[in-house]
Coordinates of C-alpha atoms and ligand atoms in Angstrom, one line a residue:
X294 CA 13.6 -14.0 -36.0
X295 CA 10.5 -14.3 -38.0
X296 CA 7.2 -15.8 -36.9
X297 CA 4.3 -16.9 -39.0
X298 CA 1.3 -15.0 -37.6
X299 CA -1.1 -16.8 -39.9
X300 CA -2.8 -15.4 -42.9
X301 CA 0.5 -15.8 -44.8
X302 CA 2.1 -12.8 -43.3
X303 CA 5.3 -12.6 -41.3
X304 CA 5.9 -10.5 -38.2
X305 CA 9.4 -9.6 -37.3
X306 CA 10.7 -9.0 -33.9
X307 CA 13.8 -9.9 -31.9
X308 CA 13.7 -13.1 -29.9
X309 CA 14.2 -11.1 -26.6
X310 CA 11.3 -8.8 -27.3
X311 CA 9.1 -11.7 -28.1
X312 CA 10.2 -13.5 -24.9
X313 CA 9.3 -10.3 -22.9
X314 CA 6.0 -9.9 -24.4
X315 CA 5.1 -13.6 -24.1
X316 CA 6.2 -13.5 -20.4
X317 CA 4.0 -10.4 -19.8
X318 CA 1.0 -12.2 -21.4
X319 CA 1.6 -15.3 -19.2
X320 CA 1.8 -13.2 -16.1
X321 CA -1.5 -11.5 -16.9
X322 CA -3.1 -14.8 -17.7
X323 CA -1.8 -16.1 -14.3
X324 CA -3.2 -13.0 -12.4
X325 CA -6.6 -13.6 -14.1
X326 CA -6.4 -17.2 -13.0
X327 CA -5.4 -16.1 -9.5
X328 CA -8.4 -13.9 -9.2
X329 CA -10.7 -16.7 -10.4
X330 CA -9.2 -19.4 -8.1
X331 CA -8.6 -17.7 -4.8
X332 CA -4.8 -17.5 -4.9
X333 CA -4.7 -13.9 -3.7
X334 CA -4.7 -13.0 -0.1
X335 CA -4.4 -9.9 1.9
X336 CA -1.9 -9.6 4.8
X337 CA -2.1 -6.8 7.3
X338 CA 0.8 -4.7 8.7
X339 CA 0.2 -2.8 11.9
X340 CA 0.4 1.0 12.1
X341 CA 1.5 1.8 15.6
X342 CA 1.2 5.0 17.8
X343 CA 4.7 5.5 19.1
X344 CA 3.8 7.2 22.4
X345 CA 2.1 4.1 23.8
X346 CA 2.7 1.3 21.2
X347 CA -1.0 1.0 20.5
X348 CA -2.0 -0.5 17.1
X349 CA -4.2 2.1 15.5
X350 CA -4.7 0.5 12.2
X351 CA -3.4 -1.9 9.6
X352 CA -2.4 -1.6 5.9
X353 CA -3.6 -4.3 3.6
X354 CA -0.9 -5.7 1.5
X355 CA -1.7 -8.1 -1.3
X356 CA 0.0 -11.6 -1.4
X357 CA 0.0 -14.1 -4.2
X358 CA 1.1 -17.6 -3.7
X359 CA 1.3 -19.1 -7.3
X360 CA 1.3 -22.9 -7.6
X361 CA 4.4 -22.9 -9.7
X362 CA 5.9 -19.5 -9.4
X363 CA 5.7 -19.5 -5.7
X364 CA 5.3 -16.3 -3.9
X365 CA 5.1 -13.4 -6.3
X366 CA 5.8 -9.9 -5.0
X367 CA 3.2 -7.2 -5.4
X368 CA 6.1 -5.1 -6.7
X369 CA 6.0 -7.3 -9.7
X370 CA 2.4 -8.2 -10.3
X371 CA 0.7 -4.8 -9.4
X372 CA 2.6 -2.9 -12.0
X373 CA 1.9 -5.6 -14.6
X374 CA -1.8 -5.5 -13.7
X375 CA -1.7 -1.6 -14.0
X376 CA -0.8 -2.0 -17.6
X377 CA -4.0 -3.9 -18.3
X378 CA -7.5 -3.5 -17.0
X379 CA -6.8 -6.2 -14.4
X380 CA -5.8 -3.6 -11.8
X381 CA -9.5 -2.7 -11.4
X382 CA -10.3 -6.3 -10.5
X383 CA -7.4 -6.6 -8.1
X384 CA -8.4 -3.3 -6.6
X385 CA -12.0 -4.3 -6.1
X386 CA -10.9 -7.5 -4.5
X387 CA -8.6 -5.6 -2.1
X388 CA -11.2 -3.1 -1.0
X389 CA -13.9 -5.7 -0.6
X390 CA -11.8 -8.2 1.4
X391 CA -10.0 -5.6 3.5
X392 CA -13.3 -4.0 4.6
X393 CA -14.8 -7.5 5.4
X394 CA -11.7 -8.4 7.4
X395 CA -11.6 -5.1 9.3
X396 CA -15.2 -5.7 10.5
X397 CA -13.8 -8.4 12.8
X398 CA -11.4 -6.0 14.4
X399 CA -12.0 -3.6 17.3
X400 CA -14.1 -0.6 16.1
X401 CA -11.4 2.0 16.6
X402 CA -8.9 0.2 14.4
X403 CA -8.6 1.5 10.9
X404 CA -7.9 -0.3 7.6
X405 CA -5.7 1.3 4.9
X406 CA -6.0 0.0 1.3
X407 CA -3.7 0.9 -1.6
X408 CA -5.4 2.3 -4.6
X409 CA -3.5 2.4 -7.9
X410 CA -3.5 5.6 -9.9
X411 CA -5.2 3.9 -12.8
X412 CA -8.0 2.7 -10.5
X413 CA -8.4 6.1 -9.1
X414 CA -8.6 7.6 -12.7
X415 CA -11.6 5.3 -13.4
X416 CA -14.6 7.5 -13.3
X417 CA -16.6 4.7 -11.6
X418 CA -14.1 4.5 -8.8
X419 CA -16.1 6.5 -6.2
X420 CA -19.2 4.6 -6.9
X421 CA -17.3 1.3 -6.4
X422 CA -16.1 2.5 -3.0
X423 CA -19.7 3.6 -2.1
X424 CA -21.1 0.2 -3.0
X425 CA -18.5 -1.6 -0.9
X426 CA -19.1 0.7 2.1
X427 CA -22.8 0.0 1.7
X428 CA -22.4 -3.7 1.2
X429 CA -20.1 -4.3 4.1
X430 CA -21.6 -1.6 6.4
X431 CA -18.1 -0.5 7.6
X432 CA -17.8 3.0 9.1
X433 CA -16.4 5.1 6.3
X434 CA -14.0 6.9 8.8
X435 CA -12.3 3.6 9.4
X436 CA -11.4 3.3 5.8
X437 CA -8.2 5.0 4.6
X438 CA -7.3 5.0 0.9
X439 CA -3.6 5.3 0.1
X440 CA -2.8 7.2 -3.1
X441 CA 0.5 8.1 -4.5
X442 CA 1.6 11.3 -6.2
X443 CA 1.0 9.6 -9.6
X444 CA -2.8 10.2 -9.3
X445 CA -2.0 13.9 -10.0
X446 CA -0.7 12.9 -13.5
X447 CA -4.2 12.2 -14.6
X448 CA -7.0 14.4 -15.9
X449 CA -7.3 17.3 -13.4
X450 CA -11.1 17.6 -13.7
X451 CA -11.6 13.8 -13.0
X452 CA -9.1 14.0 -10.1
X453 CA -10.9 16.9 -8.5
X454 CA -14.3 15.3 -8.9
X455 CA -13.0 12.0 -7.5
X456 CA -11.5 13.7 -4.4
X457 CA -14.8 15.5 -3.8
X458 CA -16.8 12.4 -4.2
X459 CA -14.5 10.4 -1.8
X460 CA -14.6 13.1 0.8
X461 CA -18.4 13.2 0.6
X462 CA -18.4 9.4 1.3
X463 CA -16.4 10.1 4.5
X464 CA -13.3 7.9 3.7
X465 CA -9.9 9.1 4.8
X466 CA -7.1 9.7 2.3
X467 CA -3.4 9.2 2.7
X468 CA -0.6 10.3 0.5
X469 CA 1.7 7.2 0.2
X470 CA 5.4 7.1 -0.6
X471 CA 5.7 10.9 0.0
X472 CA 8.8 12.4 -1.4
X473 CA 9.6 9.8 -4.1
X474 CA 7.5 11.1 -6.9
X475 CA 7.1 14.5 -8.4
X476 CA 6.5 15.8 -4.9
X477 CA 4.9 19.1 -5.4
X478 CA 3.6 21.1 -2.5
X479 CA 0.7 22.3 -4.6
X480 CA -0.9 18.8 -4.2
X481 CA -1.0 19.4 -0.5
X482 CA -2.5 22.8 -0.9
X483 CA -5.6 21.6 -2.6
X484 CA -6.0 17.9 -2.1
X485 CA -7.9 16.8 1.1
X486 CA -5.4 14.4 2.6
X487 CA -5.7 13.2 6.2
X488 CA -2.3 11.7 6.3
X489 CA 1.2 11.6 4.8
X490 CA 3.3 8.6 4.7
X491 CA 7.0 9.3 4.6
X492 CA 8.7 6.9 2.2
X493 CA 10.9 4.1 3.4
X494 CA 13.8 5.4 1.3
X495 CA 14.3 8.3 3.7
X496 CA 14.4 6.0 6.7
X497 CA 16.9 3.6 5.0
X498 CA 19.5 6.3 5.0
X499 CA 18.4 8.5 7.9
X500 CA 21.1 7.3 10.3
X501 CA 24.0 7.8 7.9
X502 CA 26.3 10.6 8.5
X503 CA 26.3 13.5 6.0
X504 CA 22.9 12.4 4.8
X505 CA 20.0 14.8 4.4
X506 CA 17.3 12.1 5.0
X507 CA 16.9 12.8 8.7
X508 CA 16.3 16.5 8.0
X509 CA 13.9 15.7 5.3
X510 CA 11.9 13.4 7.6
X511 CA 11.9 16.2 10.2
X512 CA 10.7 18.7 7.6
X513 CA 7.9 16.4 6.3
X514 CA 6.7 15.7 9.8
X515 CA 6.6 19.5 10.5
X516 CA 4.8 20.2 7.2
X517 CA 2.3 17.5 7.8
X518 CA 1.6 18.8 11.4
X519 CA 1.2 22.5 10.2
X520 CA -1.4 21.2 7.7
X521 CA -3.3 19.4 10.4
X522 CA -2.4 16.0 8.9
X523 CA -1.2 12.8 10.5
X524 CA 2.2 11.4 9.5
X525 CA 3.2 7.8 9.4
X526 CA 6.9 6.8 8.8
X527 CA 7.2 3.7 6.8
X528 CA 9.8 1.0 6.7
X529 CA 11.4 1.4 10.2
X530 CA 13.5 -1.8 10.7
X531 CA 16.2 -1.0 13.2
X532 CA 16.4 0.5 16.7
X533 CA 18.7 3.4 15.6
X534 CA 16.2 4.4 13.0
X535 CA 13.3 4.0 15.4
X536 CA 15.0 6.3 18.0
X537 CA 15.9 8.9 15.4
X538 CA 12.4 9.1 13.9
X539 CA 10.6 9.2 17.2
X540 CA 13.0 11.8 18.4
X541 CA 12.1 13.9 15.3
X542 CA 8.4 13.6 16.3
X543 CA 7.1 10.6 14.4
X544 CA 3.7 9.9 15.9
X545 CA 3.0 6.7 13.9
X546 CA 5.3 4.1 12.6
X547 CA 4.8 1.2 10.3
X548 CA 7.7 -1.1 9.9
X549 CA 9.4 -4.4 10.7
X550 CA 10.6 -3.0 14.0
X551 CA 6.9 -3.6 15.1
X552 CA 5.7 -6.3 12.7
X553 CA 5.8 -7.5 9.1
X554 CA 2.3 -8.0 7.5
X555 CA 0.5 -11.0 8.8
X556 CA -2.5 -12.9 7.5
X557 CA -6.0 -12.3 9.1
X558 CA -5.9 -15.5 11.0
X559 CA -2.9 -14.2 13.0
X560 CA -4.5 -10.8 13.6
X561 CA -7.6 -12.6 14.9
X562 CA -5.5 -14.7 17.2
X563 CA -3.7 -11.6 18.4
X564 CA -7.1 -9.9 19.2
X565 CA -8.4 -13.1 20.9
X566 CA -5.3 -12.9 23.2
X567 CA -6.2 -9.3 24.2
X568 CA -3.5 -7.8 22.1
X569 CA -3.3 -4.3 20.6
X570 CA -0.1 -3.2 22.0
X571 CA 3.1 -4.2 20.3
X572 CA 6.6 -3.5 21.7
X573 CA 9.2 -2.3 19.1
X574 CA 11.3 -5.5 18.8
X575 CA 10.7 -6.9 15.2
X576 CA 8.8 -10.0 14.3
X577 CA 10.2 -13.4 15.2
X578 CA 11.8 -13.8 11.9
X579 CA 13.4 -10.4 12.1
X580 CA 14.8 -9.2 15.3
X581 CA 17.2 -6.3 15.1
X582 CA 19.6 -5.8 18.1
X583 CA 19.1 -2.9 20.5
X584 CA 22.5 -1.1 20.4
Ligands
C2E141 P1 3.4 0.4 -0.1 O1 2.0 0.7 -0.2 O2 4.3 1.6 0.1 O3 3.6 -0.6 1.1 C1 4.7 -0.7 1.9 C2 5.7 -1.8 1.5 O4 6.8 -1.7 2.4 C3 5.1 -3.2 1.7 O5 5.8 -4.0 0.7 C4 5.6 -3.6 3.0 O6 5.6 -5.0 3.2 C5 7.0 -2.9 3.0 N1 7.5 -2.7 4.4 C6 6.8 -2.2 5.4 N2 7.7 -2.1 6.5 C7 8.9 -2.5 6.0 C8 10.2 -2.6 6.7 O7 10.4 -2.3 7.9 N3 11.2 -3.1 6.0 C9 11.1 -3.4 4.6 N4 12.1 -4.0 3.9 N5 9.9 -3.3 4.0 C10 8.8 -2.8 4.7 P2 5.0 -5.0 -0.3 O8 3.9 -5.7 0.6 O9 5.9 -5.8 -1.0 O10 4.2 -4.1 -1.2 C11 4.9 -3.3 -2.2 C12 4.0 -2.3 -2.9 O11 3.0 -3.0 -3.7 C13 3.1 -1.4 -1.9 O12 3.9 -0.3 -1.5 C14 2.0 -1.0 -2.8 O13 2.5 0.1 -3.7 C15 1.8 -2.2 -3.8 N6 0.7 -2.9 -3.2 C16 0.6 -3.9 -2.4 N7 -0.7 -4.4 -2.2 C17 -1.4 -3.6 -3.0 C18 -2.8 -3.6 -3.3 O14 -3.8 -4.3 -2.7 N8 -3.3 -2.7 -4.3 C19 -2.3 -1.8 -4.9 N9 -2.8 -1.0 -5.9 N10 -1.0 -1.9 -4.6 C20 -0.6 -2.7 -3.7
MG142 MG1 0.7 1.7 0.9
MG143 MG1 4.6 3.4 0.9
MG144 MG1 5.4 1.8 -2.5

């Protein structure tokens, strides 16, 4: 198909490609609109200490309710935003809002915030974090930034500088989705992580026979302990998974077995009711059977 692009010239591309590009542009426009008109929200999923079922923190997960598209998954709009500069604005929103919301929780409860590799590669990133810490007045040690292995694909000098600057600020760093990327142990040798998050994909298959996932989970927990880091196992849904990963020494679990991510209003109600202990039973809309 040919399209008149003005100025008397023709641009050629397949109908399919045009649709994909057009759809991408529309999505980016909608994200821009979402930022401007308050359509974005953060929900919070508890991170629970398994030995006593105490909530030690929450991870902020972005939610978008679009007037026509309905609920759009962060798995869709975050990667789209990462291909444009919009990720910096989304990231700023998440940092700011999460720190503000966390100030209404008990002081020993941490807030974890996802940071995209592109946001991290921006030289101004540590300054942005410093500014938000100052504006909100939150204790830096309560703030945990979740990075994935993709941050190591960037300029090494910038990466090293950024790590140094963030540690100087006193925030905590977690290595998210561990084991799914270019997992290289050299990252753990040099980068100052406080926590490793074992990816859900290992949990999904850990109870299957003839699967290496359970052994890998055990090994990651051991490695993390040896390096003096915490470990959170992500995506635990069922009791057989829960029993297995706790038996393997998982100190912290984040998964539907405890709770899905909930809006701040629900977290505040929970606090008002004196809550900060959750039994592993799954949220109302997701109750696995204890076998
Ligand atoms: P992530 O950081 O690895 O977050 C964990 C994802 O696993 C979340 O999906 C969470 O809802 C889901 N999850 C947790 N426990 C369970 C479980 O037991 N079962 C199942 N099926 N899922 C579980 P979500 O909220 O859809 O987010 C997907 C990804 O989008 C996140 O993965 C993160 O990479 C990205 N993301 C979300 N919010 C933000 C944000 O504010 N900034 C950035 N840069 N990325 C974000
Ligand atoms: Mg995360
Ligand atoms: Mg993860
Ligand atoms: Mg992920």
